[in-house]
Amino acid sequence: MSISTNNRRLFIARHGETVFNKVARMQGQAELHTPLTWEGCVQARLMGRALANYLGNDPTPQLWSSTAGRALQTLALVSEEIDADWHQTMRDDRLLEIDVGLWSSRTYADISAEIGPIVDVEHKLFSVRPEGGEFYEDVAQRLLHWLDELPFDQDMLIICHGMTARVLRGLLLGVEPMAQFRAPIAPSLAQGSMVMIRDGVEELVIDGSGQGERA
């Protein structure tokens, strides 16, 4: 069953590309302040412009972000495009990326060479729990705690992370938990994408793969 948002709209996006993303290096929670690349800044700007078009004359959503620098930097660029005050951002550790434990700062290739395949290629998710880190049910649990505290009394813009955003969307959409990952996980979207979810229904605001945006 999907989570009711009391008819409020939740705009959800992953941060823009970082220097770690560019070389397929793990970030997780240990690397909180990896900066955006130029491409990541462009992605953030485009998401902001798409959101501005989508909102029109509607009130500015309440701003939410994980405490990671890459998410806050993305939100700063998006905020400029929608004329929002970044300094009013609500920050919460429960929106951080999945904790990759001892894998942090290492490349996917190095870890795979050491212990074998770590990614389910079909679903673009970890196939094994990161050593010393979280798995998807852990992410779902902390996100549920966060959602339980929200009054859903206004629209929200939420900038978080790739895997965290997929679990959050899965929870809000009422996706059936995937047995091998032990959590509800929504389909993957390209970096630079943004969605709107309201009472269990998802709509694309911008498709980061370059297929256009909703005006």
CSV table of C-alpha atoms in Angstrom, one decimal, residues 34-205:
chain,number,residue,atom,x,y,z
A,34,THR,CA,32.5,15.1,-2.6
A,35,PRO,CA,31.9,18.1,-5.0
A,36,LEU,CA,29.8,18.1,-8.1
A,37,THR,CA,31.5,18.0,-11.5
A,38,TRP,CA,30.6,20.6,-14.1
A,39,GLU,CA,28.2,18.0,-15.6
A,40,GLY,CA,26.7,17.6,-12.1
A,41,CYS,CA,26.2,21.4,-11.9
A,42,VAL,CA,24.5,21.4,-15.3
A,43,GLN,CA,22.2,18.5,-14.2
A,44,ALA,CA,21.2,20.5,-11.1
A,45,ARG,CA,20.5,23.6,-13.1
A,46,LEU,CA,18.3,21.7,-15.6
A,47,MET,CA,16.4,20.1,-12.8
A,48,GLY,CA,15.8,23.5,-11.3
A,49,ARG,CA,14.5,24.9,-14.5
A,50,ALA,CA,12.3,22.0,-15.1
A,51,LEU,CA,10.8,22.3,-11.7
A,52,ALA,CA,10.3,26.0,-12.1
A,53,ASN,CA,8.3,25.3,-15.3
A,54,TYR,CA,6.4,22.6,-13.5
A,55,LEU,CA,5.5,24.8,-10.6
A,56,GLY,CA,4.5,27.9,-12.6
A,57,ASN,CA,2.9,30.3,-10.1
A,58,ASP,CA,2.5,27.6,-7.4
A,59,PRO,CA,4.1,28.3,-4.0
A,60,THR,CA,7.8,27.2,-3.5
A,61,PRO,CA,8.0,23.7,-1.9
A,62,GLN,CA,9.6,23.2,1.5
A,63,LEU,CA,13.3,22.3,0.9
A,64,TRP,CA,14.7,19.1,2.3
A,65,SER,CA,18.2,17.5,1.8
A,66,SER,CA,20.4,14.9,3.2
A,67,THR,CA,23.3,16.3,5.2
A,68,ALA,CA,25.8,15.4,2.5
A,69,GLY,CA,27.6,18.2,0.7
A,70,ARG,CA,26.8,16.9,-2.8
A,71,ALA,CA,23.1,17.0,-2.0
A,72,LEU,CA,23.2,20.4,-0.4
A,73,GLN,CA,25.2,21.8,-3.4
A,74,THR,CA,22.7,20.3,-5.8
A,75,LEU,CA,19.8,21.9,-3.8
A,76,ALA,CA,21.6,25.3,-3.8
A,77,LEU,CA,21.7,25.3,-7.7
A,78,VAL,CA,18.1,24.0,-7.9
A,79,SER,CA,16.9,26.6,-5.4
A,80,GLU,CA,18.3,29.5,-7.5
A,81,GLU,CA,16.2,28.4,-10.5
A,82,ILE,CA,13.0,28.3,-8.4
A,83,ASP,CA,13.8,31.4,-6.4
A,84,ALA,CA,13.9,29.5,-3.1
A,85,ASP,CA,15.9,30.4,0.0
A,86,TRP,CA,18.5,27.6,0.4
A,87,HIS,CA,19.2,28.7,3.9
A,88,GLN,CA,15.8,27.5,4.9
A,89,THR,CA,16.7,23.9,4.0
A,90,MET,CA,15.6,21.1,6.4
A,91,ARG,CA,18.5,18.7,6.7
A,92,ASP,CA,18.2,15.1,7.9
A,93,ASP,CA,20.8,12.3,8.2
A,94,ARG,CA,18.0,9.8,7.4
A,95,LEU,CA,18.1,11.0,3.8
A,96,LEU,CA,21.8,10.0,3.5
A,97,GLU,CA,22.9,7.4,0.9
A,98,ILE,CA,23.2,3.7,1.8
A,99,ASP,CA,26.2,3.2,4.1
A,100,VAL,CA,28.8,1.2,2.1
A,101,GLY,CA,31.0,0.6,5.1
A,102,LEU,CA,34.5,-0.5,4.3
A,103,TRP,CA,33.8,-0.1,0.6
A,104,SER,CA,33.8,3.7,1.0
A,105,SER,CA,36.2,5.6,-1.3
A,106,ARG,CA,37.0,2.4,-3.3
A,107,THR,CA,36.1,1.8,-6.9
A,108,TYR,CA,33.5,-0.7,-7.9
A,109,ALA,CA,36.1,-2.4,-10.1
A,110,ASP,CA,38.6,-2.8,-7.3
A,111,ILE,CA,36.0,-4.3,-4.9
A,112,SER,CA,34.7,-6.7,-7.6
A,113,ALA,CA,38.2,-7.8,-8.4
A,114,GLU,CA,38.7,-8.7,-4.7
A,115,ILE,CA,35.5,-10.4,-3.7
A,116,GLY,CA,33.6,-11.0,-7.0
A,117,PRO,CA,30.4,-9.4,-8.4
A,118,ILE,CA,28.7,-7.0,-6.1
A,119,VAL,CA,26.0,-5.5,-8.3
A,120,ASP,CA,22.8,-7.1,-9.6
A,121,VAL,CA,23.1,-5.7,-13.2
A,122,GLU,CA,19.4,-6.2,-14.0
A,123,HIS,CA,18.2,-4.0,-11.1
A,124,LYS,CA,21.4,-1.8,-10.7
A,125,LEU,CA,21.5,-2.6,-7.0
A,126,PHE,CA,24.0,-4.2,-4.7
A,127,SER,CA,23.7,-8.0,-4.7
A,128,VAL,CA,25.6,-8.3,-1.4
A,129,ARG,CA,25.6,-6.3,1.8
A,130,PRO,CA,28.6,-3.9,1.9
A,131,GLU,CA,31.0,-5.0,4.6
A,132,GLY,CA,30.3,-3.0,7.7
A,133,GLY,CA,27.5,-1.1,5.9
A,134,GLU,CA,23.7,-1.2,5.4
A,135,PHE,CA,21.4,-3.2,3.1
A,136,TYR,CA,18.2,-1.9,1.6
A,137,GLU,CA,15.9,-2.9,4.5
A,138,ASP,CA,18.0,-0.6,6.8
A,139,VAL,CA,17.6,2.3,4.4
A,140,ALA,CA,13.8,1.6,4.2
A,141,GLN,CA,13.6,1.6,8.0
A,142,ARG,CA,15.2,4.9,8.6
A,143,LEU,CA,13.2,6.5,5.7
A,144,LEU,CA,10.0,5.2,7.3
A,145,HIS,CA,10.9,6.8,10.6
A,146,TRP,CA,11.4,10.1,8.7
A,147,LEU,CA,8.2,9.8,6.8
A,148,ASP,CA,6.3,9.0,10.0
A,149,GLU,CA,7.3,12.4,11.4
A,150,LEU,CA,6.2,14.5,8.4
A,151,PRO,CA,2.9,16.4,8.7
A,152,PHE,CA,2.5,16.6,4.9
A,153,ASP,CA,1.1,20.0,5.2
A,154,GLN,CA,2.9,21.5,2.2
A,155,ASP,CA,4.7,20.5,-1.0
A,156,MET,CA,8.3,19.3,-0.5
A,157,LEU,CA,11.5,19.2,-2.6
A,158,ILE,CA,13.8,16.4,-1.5
A,159,ILE,CA,17.4,16.1,-2.7
A,160,CYS,CA,19.0,12.8,-1.6
A,161,HIS,CA,20.9,10.0,-3.3
A,162,GLY,CA,20.6,7.3,-5.9
A,163,MET,CA,19.8,4.3,-3.9
A,164,THR,CA,18.1,6.2,-1.1
A,165,ALA,CA,15.8,7.9,-3.6
A,166,ARG,CA,14.8,4.6,-5.1
A,167,VAL,CA,13.8,3.2,-1.7
A,168,LEU,CA,12.0,6.4,-0.8
A,169,ARG,CA,10.0,6.3,-4.0
A,170,GLY,CA,9.3,2.6,-3.5
A,171,LEU,CA,7.9,3.3,-0.1
A,172,LEU,CA,5.7,6.2,-1.3
A,173,LEU,CA,4.5,4.3,-4.3
A,174,GLY,CA,3.6,1.1,-2.4
A,175,VAL,CA,6.0,-1.0,-4.4
A,176,GLU,CA,6.0,-4.7,-3.5
A,177,PRO,CA,9.2,-5.5,-1.5
A,178,MET,CA,11.8,-7.3,-3.6
A,179,ALA,CA,12.8,-10.5,-1.9
A,180,GLN,CA,16.5,-10.4,-2.7
A,181,PHE,CA,16.8,-6.8,-1.5
A,182,ARG,CA,14.3,-7.1,1.3
A,183,ALA,CA,12.8,-3.6,0.6
A,184,PRO,CA,10.4,-1.8,-1.8
A,185,ILE,CA,12.6,-0.3,-4.5
A,186,ALA,CA,11.4,1.8,-7.4
A,187,PRO,CA,12.9,1.6,-10.9
A,188,SER,CA,16.2,3.3,-11.6
A,189,LEU,CA,16.2,6.7,-13.2
A,190,ALA,CA,19.1,8.5,-14.9
A,191,GLN,CA,21.1,11.0,-12.9
A,192,GLY,CA,19.6,14.4,-13.4
A,193,SER,CA,16.0,13.1,-13.3
A,194,MET,CA,13.3,14.4,-10.9
A,195,VAL,CA,9.9,13.0,-10.1
A,196,MET,CA,6.8,14.2,-8.4
A,197,ILE,CA,4.9,11.8,-6.1
A,198,ARG,CA,1.4,12.6,-4.7
A,199,ASP,CA,-0.7,10.0,-2.9
A,200,GLY,CA,1.0,7.0,-4.5
A,201,VAL,CA,1.1,8.3,-8.1
A,202,GLU,CA,4.5,9.3,-9.7
A,203,GLU,CA,5.0,11.8,-12.5
A,204,LEU,CA,8.3,12.6,-14.3
A,205,VAL,CA,9.3,16.3,-14.0
